[in-house]
Short mmCIF file of C-alpha atoms in Angstrom, two decimals:
data_model
loop_
_atom_site.label_atom_id
_atom_site.label_comp_id
_atom_site.label_asym_id
_atom_site.label_seq_id
_atom_site.Cartn_x
_atom_site.Cartn_y
_atom_site.Cartn_z
CA UNK N 1 -0.06 0.10 0.00
CA UNK N 2 1.45 3.25 -1.10
CA UNK N 3 2.43 5.68 1.38
CA UNK N 4 0.47 9.01 1.72
CA UNK N 5 1.90 12.43 2.53
CA UNK N 6 -0.05 14.62 3.56
CA UNK N 7 1.12 18.90 3.25
CA UNK N 8 -0.49 21.29 5.09
CA UNK N 9 -0.42 24.97 6.09
CA UNK N 10 0.60 25.38 9.71
CA UNK N 11 0.29 28.32 11.52
CA UNK N 12 2.94 27.65 14.74
CA UNK N 13 4.47 31.00 16.93
CA UNK N 14 3.22 33.52 14.83
CA UNK N 15 4.46 32.27 11.78
CA UNK N 16 3.67 30.08 8.67
CA UNK N 17 5.04 26.20 7.97
CA UNK N 18 4.30 23.31 6.21
CA UNK N 19 3.20 20.50 8.48
CA UNK N 20 4.29 17.13 7.31
CA UNK N 21 2.18 14.42 8.08
CA UNK N 22 1.90 10.59 7.36
CA UNK N 23 0.78 7.21 9.10
CA UNK N 24 3.47 6.24 11.26
CA UNK N 25 5.93 4.47 10.29
CA UNK N 26 9.57 4.02 11.17
CA UNK N 27 11.19 4.19 7.86
CA UNK N 28 9.15 6.73 6.47
CA UNK N 29 10.14 8.95 9.56
CA UNK N 30 13.26 8.58 9.56
CA UNK N 31 13.04 9.92 5.81
CA UNK N 32 11.17 12.79 6.61
CA UNK N 33 13.74 13.82 9.51
CA UNK N 34 16.60 13.55 6.39
CA UNK N 35 15.22 16.55 4.52
CA UNK N 36 16.62 19.92 5.24
CA UNK N 37 14.76 21.78 8.13
CA UNK N 38 12.49 19.25 9.47
CA UNK N 39 11.27 19.75 13.19
CA UNK N 40 8.83 17.93 15.42
CA UNK N 41 6.31 20.14 16.76
CA UNK N 42 5.01 19.08 20.45
CA UNK N 43 2.22 21.62 20.17
CA UNK N 44 1.02 20.14 17.18
CA UNK N 45 1.46 17.12 17.45
CA UNK N 46 3.59 16.92 13.89
CA UNK N 47 6.42 17.01 11.80
CA UNK N 48 6.78 20.64 10.27
CA UNK N 49 9.44 22.64 7.70
CA UNK N 50 9.36 26.20 6.92
CA UNK N 51 7.29 27.85 4.72
CA UNK N 52 7.94 29.50 1.02
CA UNK N 53 6.26 29.42 -2.40
CA UNK N 54 8.39 26.98 -4.26
CA UNK N 55 8.54 24.65 -0.92
CA UNK N 56 5.76 22.90 -1.79
CA UNK N 57 6.77 21.95 -4.76
CA UNK N 58 10.01 20.66 -3.32
CA UNK N 59 8.59 18.74 -0.98
CA UNK N 60 6.59 17.15 -3.97
CA UNK N 61 9.82 16.19 -5.63
CA UNK N 62 11.68 14.38 -2.56
CA UNK N 63 8.83 12.31 -1.33
CA UNK N 64 7.81 11.53 -4.85
CA UNK N 65 11.61 10.29 -5.36
CA UNK N 66 10.94 7.52 -2.78
CA UNK N 67 7.95 6.29 -4.07
CA UNK N 68 5.40 8.27 -1.93
CA UNK N 69 2.08 9.43 -2.64
CA UNK N 70 1.89 13.22 -1.73
CA UNK N 71 -1.30 15.21 -0.77
CA UNK N 72 -1.05 19.18 -1.19
CA UNK N 73 -5.08 19.93 -2.13
CA UNK N 74 -4.60 22.25 1.23
CA UNK N 75 -2.20 24.44 -0.36
CA UNK N 76 -4.61 25.01 -3.81
CA UNK N 77 -6.64 27.74 -1.69
CA UNK N 78 -3.84 28.41 0.56
CA UNK N 79 -3.89 32.51 0.22
CA UNK N 80 -0.56 33.58 1.06
CA UNK N 81 -0.15 36.57 3.79
CA UNK N 82 1.82 39.41 2.01
CA UNK N 83 4.55 39.60 4.30
CA UNK N 84 5.87 36.17 3.51
CA UNK N 85 5.54 36.30 -0.51
CA UNK N 86 8.03 36.15 -2.47
CA UNK N 87 10.64 35.28 0.49
CA UNK N 88 12.37 32.20 1.61
CA UNK N 89 14.04 31.90 5.15
CA UNK N 90 17.54 32.78 5.25
CA UNK N 91 18.53 29.11 6.15
CA UNK N 92 17.53 27.98 2.65
CA UNK N 93 20.98 29.73 1.44
CA UNK N 94 22.78 27.14 3.37
CA UNK N 95 20.30 24.37 3.29
CA UNK N 96 22.19 21.05 3.36
CA UNK N 97 21.35 18.36 0.67
CA UNK N 98 19.23 15.26 1.27
CA UNK N 99 21.08 11.98 2.77
CA UNK N 100 22.01 9.30 0.27
CA UNK N 101 19.99 5.87 0.08
CA UNK N 102 23.48 4.25 1.35
CA UNK N 103 23.68 6.87 4.32
CA UNK N 104 20.15 6.70 5.04
CA UNK N 105 20.31 2.81 5.79
CA UNK N 106 23.30 3.35 8.07
CA UNK N 107 21.73 6.05 10.17
CA UNK N 108 18.59 3.26 10.51
CA UNK N 109 20.59 0.61 11.94
CA UNK N 110 22.69 3.14 13.69
CA UNK N 111 20.04 4.45 15.58
CA UNK N 112 18.72 0.28 15.97
CA UNK N 113 22.68 -0.17 17.68
CA UNK N 114 22.13 2.80 19.89
CA UNK N 115 18.82 1.42 21.13
CA UNK N 116 20.20 -2.01 21.71
CA UNK N 117 22.70 0.23 23.81
CA UNK N 118 20.02 0.56 26.21
CA UNK N 119 20.30 4.89 25.41
CA UNK N 120 17.31 6.89 26.63
CA UNK N 121 15.09 7.57 23.47
CA UNK N 122 15.85 10.96 23.74
CA UNK N 123 19.60 10.39 23.37
CA UNK N 124 18.94 7.83 20.83
CA UNK N 125 16.77 10.48 18.73
CA UNK N 126 19.36 13.58 19.48
CA UNK N 127 22.49 11.50 18.54
CA UNK N 128 20.79 10.53 15.15
CA UNK N 129 19.34 13.68 14.46
CA UNK N 130 22.91 15.25 14.50
CA UNK N 131 24.62 12.59 12.72
CA UNK N 132 22.54 12.93 9.91
CA UNK N 133 22.95 16.75 9.78
CA UNK N 134 27.17 15.92 9.83
CA UNK N 135 26.52 13.57 7.15
CA UNK N 136 24.09 16.25 5.00
CA UNK N 137 27.02 18.98 5.48
CA UNK N 138 29.63 16.55 4.31
CA UNK N 139 27.46 15.99 1.28
CA UNK N 140 27.33 19.67 1.06
CA UNK N 141 30.79 20.16 1.04
CA UNK N 142 31.37 16.96 -1.44
CA UNK N 143 33.86 15.53 1.93
CA UNK N 144 33.65 11.68 0.87
CA UNK N 145 35.50 10.15 4.13
CA UNK N 146 34.93 11.55 7.84
CA UNK N 147 37.94 12.95 9.12
CA UNK N 148 38.69 14.80 12.31
CA UNK N 149 38.91 18.34 10.08
CA UNK N 150 35.61 17.42 8.47
CA UNK N 151 33.82 17.49 12.20
CA UNK N 152 36.19 20.22 13.23
CA UNK N 153 34.99 22.13 10.32
CA UNK N 154 31.03 21.06 10.69
CA UNK N 155 31.74 22.40 14.57
CA UNK N 156 32.47 25.48 13.03
CA UNK N 157 29.85 25.78 10.72
CA UNK N 158 27.22 24.85 11.90
CA UNK N 159 27.33 24.75 15.87
CA UNK N 160 30.11 27.53 16.76
CA UNK N 161 29.13 30.50 14.35
CA UNK N 162 24.99 29.36 14.25
CA UNK N 163 25.57 30.45 18.35
CA UNK N 164 24.19 26.65 19.16
CA UNK N 165 24.12 26.08 22.85
CA UNK N 166 26.95 24.13 24.74
CA UNK N 167 24.58 21.23 25.30
CA UNK N 168 24.07 20.86 22.02
CA UNK N 169 27.66 20.72 20.78
CA UNK N 170 28.44 18.67 23.40
CA UNK N 171 25.06 16.40 21.91
CA UNK N 172 26.70 16.95 18.13
CA UNK N 173 30.31 15.59 19.28
CA UNK N 174 29.02 13.02 21.45
CA UNK N 175 26.62 11.85 18.67
CA UNK N 176 29.10 11.84 15.91
CA UNK N 177 32.02 9.96 17.93
CA UNK N 178 29.46 7.01 18.69
CA UNK N 179 28.27 6.73 15.12
CA UNK N 180 32.25 6.62 14.34
CA UNK N 181 32.39 3.48 16.56
CA UNK N 182 29.37 2.29 14.96
CA UNK N 183 30.94 2.09 11.67
CA UNK N 184 34.34 0.75 12.84
CA UNK N 185 36.66 3.68 11.80
CA UNK N 186 39.59 5.43 13.22
CA UNK N 187 39.68 9.13 12.92
CA UNK N 188 42.42 11.02 14.80
CA UNK N 189 41.79 13.22 17.78
CA UNK N 190 39.63 15.87 17.63
CA UNK N 191 41.13 19.55 18.11
CA UNK N 192 37.92 21.06 20.14
CA UNK N 193 37.58 21.60 23.70
CA UNK N 194 33.84 20.31 24.76
CA UNK N 195 32.75 23.67 27.12
CA UNK N 196 31.47 23.05 30.11
CA UNK N 197 27.87 24.04 31.02
CA UNK N 198 26.81 27.00 31.94
CA UNK N 199 26.26 26.79 35.45
CA UNK N 200 23.05 28.32 36.34
CA UNK N 201 21.29 27.80 39.36
CA UNK N 202 17.41 25.73 39.26
CA UNK N 203 14.52 26.98 39.35
CA UNK N 204 12.47 26.61 42.18
CA UNK N 205 9.07 27.32 44.14
CA UNK N 206 8.75 27.78 47.43
CA UNK N 207 6.26 25.73 49.82
CA UNK N 208 3.55 28.27 49.48
CA UNK N 209 3.35 27.92 45.75
CA UNK N 210 3.63 23.95 45.37
CA UNK N 211 0.70 23.83 47.65
CA UNK N 212 -1.11 26.52 45.98
CA UNK N 213 -0.32 24.81 42.72
CA UNK N 214 -1.49 21.27 43.37
CA UNK N 215 -4.68 22.59 45.61
CA UNK N 216 -5.73 23.92 42.71
CA UNK N 217 -5.47 20.92 40.48
CA UNK N 218 -8.75 19.25 40.86
CA UNK N 219 -8.70 16.17 38.35
CA UNK N 220 -7.40 13.46 40.68
CA UNK N 221 -5.39 12.04 37.67
CA UNK N 222 -2.99 15.16 37.22
CA UNK N 223 -3.02 16.31 40.91
CA UNK N 224 -1.21 12.95 41.68
CA UNK N 225 0.90 13.20 38.83
CA UNK N 226 2.36 16.24 40.16
CA UNK N 227 2.32 15.49 43.82
CA UNK N 228 4.30 12.62 43.14
CA UNK N 229 7.14 14.07 40.83
CA UNK N 230 7.44 16.82 43.53
CA UNK N 231 7.04 14.56 47.24
CA UNK N 232 9.21 11.62 45.12
CA UNK N 233 11.38 14.14 43.68
CA UNK N 234 10.93 12.20 40.47
CA UNK N 235 12.22 12.89 37.06
CA UNK N 236 8.86 13.10 34.54
CA UNK N 237 10.32 9.95 32.72
CA UNK N 238 10.19 7.80 36.18
CA UNK N 239 6.73 9.28 36.80
CA UNK N 240 5.30 8.19 33.81
CA UNK N 241 6.92 4.77 33.50
CA UNK N 242 5.42 3.92 37.13
CA UNK N 243 3.96 0.70 37.47
CA UNK N 244 0.77 0.04 40.50
CA UNK N 245 3.45 -2.80 41.27
CA UNK N 246 6.05 0.77 41.63
CA UNK N 247 4.10 1.71 44.54
CA UNK N 248 4.67 -0.16 48.21
CA UNK N 249 1.84 1.55 50.70
CA UNK N 250 3.41 -0.69 53.46
CA UNK N 251 6.65 0.91 53.56
CA UNK N 252 6.22 4.26 52.23
CA UNK N 253 8.41 3.70 48.88
CA UNK N 254 8.20 3.67 45.38
CA UNK N 255 10.47 1.75 43.31
CA UNK N 256 12.00 2.89 40.68
CA UNK N 257 13.57 0.35 37.95
CA UNK N 258 16.46 1.36 35.55
CA UNK N 259 16.23 5.20 36.43
CA UNK N 260 18.73 7.72 34.64
CA UNK N 261 22.24 6.01 34.20
CA UNK N 262 20.16 2.54 34.65
CA UNK N 263 19.97 2.21 38.22
CA UNK N 264 17.16 1.45 40.21
CA UNK N 265 16.53 2.84 43.37
CA UNK N 266 13.95 3.81 46.58
CA UNK N 267 12.68 6.84 46.99
CA UNK N 268 9.87 8.49 49.47
CA UNK N 269 5.71 7.97 49.16
CA UNK N 270 4.44 10.48 51.62
CA UNK N 271 2.11 9.35 53.97
CA UNK N 272 -0.32 12.06 53.25
CA UNK N 273 -0.81 11.00 50.08
CA UNK N 274 -1.21 7.77 50.67
CA UNK N 275 -5.59 8.19 50.56
CA UNK N 276 -5.00 10.14 47.06
CA UNK N 277 -3.18 7.57 45.57
CA UNK N 278 -5.11 4.72 46.61
CA UNK N 279 -8.48 6.51 45.60
CA UNK N 280 -7.13 7.33 41.73
CA UNK N 281 -5.84 3.37 41.87
CA UNK N 282 -9.39 2.37 42.46
CA UNK N 283 -11.03 4.99 40.23
CA UNK N 284 -9.19 4.95 37.22
CA UNK N 285 -7.83 1.27 37.57
CA UNK N 286 -4.40 1.31 35.91
CA UNK N 287 -3.00 -1.68 34.33
CA UNK N 288 0.40 -1.78 33.05
CA UNK N 289 1.22 1.69 33.98
CA UNK N 290 0.29 4.31 36.78
CA UNK N 291 -0.41 6.70 34.95
CA UNK N 292 -2.05 5.31 31.29
CA UNK N 293 -3.16 7.56 28.50
CA UNK N 294 -5.21 5.99 25.34
CA UNK N 295 -5.04 2.57 24.48
CA UNK N 296 -3.52 1.49 27.70
CA UNK N 297 0.02 3.43 26.81
CA UNK N 298 1.99 5.79 29.06
CA UNK N 299 0.80 9.12 29.34
CA UNK N 300 2.78 11.09 27.13
CA UNK N 301 5.50 13.87 28.50
CA UNK N 302 3.70 16.38 26.08
CA UNK N 303 0.27 15.62 28.46
CA UNK N 304 1.66 15.90 31.37
CA UNK N 305 3.66 19.70 30.66
CA UNK N 306 -0.07 20.93 29.39
CA UNK N 307 -1.36 19.63 33.27
CA UNK N 308 1.22 21.83 34.58
CA UNK N 309 0.96 24.90 32.73
CA UNK N 310 -2.96 24.71 33.17
CA UNK N 311 -2.51 24.09 37.06
CA UNK N 312 0.19 27.06 37.33
CA UNK N 313 -1.94 29.74 35.13
CA UNK N 314 -5.29 28.74 37.37
CA UNK N 315 -2.71 29.06 40.71
CA UNK N 316 -1.99 32.63 39.36
CA UNK N 317 2.12 31.54 39.95
CA UNK N 318 3.63 33.66 37.11
CA UNK N 319 7.22 32.54 37.86
CA UNK N 320 9.05 30.28 35.53
CA UNK N 321 8.85 26.60 35.97
CA UNK N 322 8.59 23.15 34.33
CA UNK N 323 8.06 19.59 35.59
CA UNK N 324 11.49 19.07 36.85
CA UNK N 325 11.40 22.44 38.70
CA UNK N 326 9.06 20.62 41.04
CA UNK N 327 12.22 17.58 41.46
CA UNK N 328 14.53 20.79 42.32
CA UNK N 329 11.95 22.11 44.60
CA UNK N 330 11.83 18.74 46.51
CA UNK N 331 15.52 18.74 46.87
CA UNK N 332 15.69 22.06 48.38
CA UNK N 333 12.96 21.84 50.63
CA UNK N 334 14.81 18.56 52.31
CA UNK N 335 18.05 20.30 52.39
CA UNK N 336 16.19 23.23 54.34
CA UNK N 337 14.50 21.05 56.58
CA UNK N 338 18.30 19.56 57.66
CA UNK N 339 17.97 16.49 55.68
CA UNK N 340 21.91 15.10 55.04
CA UNK N 341 22.52 15.80 51.31
CA UNK N 342 23.86 11.87 50.87
CA UNK N 343 20.04 10.84 51.84
CA UNK N 344 19.03 14.05 49.16
CA UNK N 345 21.28 12.32 46.56
CA UNK N 346 20.16 8.68 46.88
CA UNK N 347 16.55 10.03 47.36
CA UNK N 348 17.86 11.90 43.43
CA UNK N 349 19.70 9.14 41.73
CA UNK N 350 22.43 11.14 41.52
CA UNK N 351 25.64 9.56 40.59
CA UNK N 352 27.85 12.18 41.89
CA UNK N 353 27.60 14.03 45.03
CA UNK N 354 28.52 17.18 42.96
CA UNK N 355 24.91 17.19 41.01
CA UNK N 356 23.55 17.18 44.42
CA UNK N 357 25.70 20.44 45.89
CA UNK N 358 24.19 22.23 43.40
CA UNK N 359 20.74 23.02 45.70
CA UNK N 360 23.26 24.21 48.49
CA UNK N 361 23.13 27.53 46.15
CA UNK N 362 19.48 27.22 45.67
CA UNK N 363 18.21 26.77 49.76
CA UNK N 364 18.04 30.01 51.56
CA UNK N 365 17.67 28.76 55.31
CA UNK N 366 21.29 29.91 55.82
CA UNK N 367 21.20 32.83 54.14
CA UNK N 368 18.48 33.95 55.59
CA UNK N 369 20.24 34.15 59.37
CA UNK N 370 22.87 36.46 57.61
CA UNK N 371 22.48 39.43 59.04
CA UNK N 372 22.50 42.48 56.30
CA UNK N 373 24.89 45.39 57.33
CA UNK N 374 22.05 47.75 55.57
CA UNK N 375 19.96 46.87 58.42
CA UNK N 376 22.27 48.34 60.92
CA UNK N 377 23.53 51.68 59.73
#
């Protein structure tokens, strides 16, 4: 059966884009991602790329080359806004050629290789994406062999000059190094200093704000999700991977299997949260996962983030916060209540105590005891 690719106008972040829709298939997905400037919109749940008049024809040609049927009927009656007529995104000037059939096949196998090494889903996708970008850069420069010089040039042209983040640069270097290992070639040492990440302090909510947030959340499923993330210091991926059997009511513990770094650990189950958890489980009767979406699949991170944002708005909290902010808040509040930092490290599942020490810079417990000289002028 022929695969259908549907192209539709997409208005996102006050700009027009082209939505690329298709019935899910991993091979089709990889082919879509191999095209220049294709991204995934978590908000609209679709792949998309930049819009300009001739881009429809270019996409049509690209997908027809793979034998896909292309439906672009939505653009036949589409009226271009005057502000974008006859204009192209400046990125098109530097657009990259597509992957060759051989490169596409290798990167598909590379992705499966990463999955077998048990990297997280996000890491697998990131390493595959940056590797595809590098290979397309090689095609642009007519480079036929992966060398240290080629990687350094790619780093300068597409990371440094583009002012990408430090984290993105480190991900690119790691992804390419894993690909080199995968295909089994030797490359000279790279003359690239892997920069340290910016030492930013995490955002936290105070206890009053956390209580207001949870009190405002009326839906029992949403309330329990946010409460567990905070009260157990969970990463959102850990919360959504929980099963009913992970909850130990008798011991007041939550068992986390293969968290970040593939480490099992226990964390706290608040006694005050047990009645809500039992009521939720009795009402929803979850089967495989504690928090289930449609068809018994785990609740998505997109949905979880939307839950938090709605609750923040309802609570009138204007401070910037993410689901990870609740985890940061849990650690900070434990520290401020006098909990030994070694126990906090264990509860959070940190490999190194240095990671946990950052909360000593966020805690205000000791700072409040310092007498400001201005007060005694």
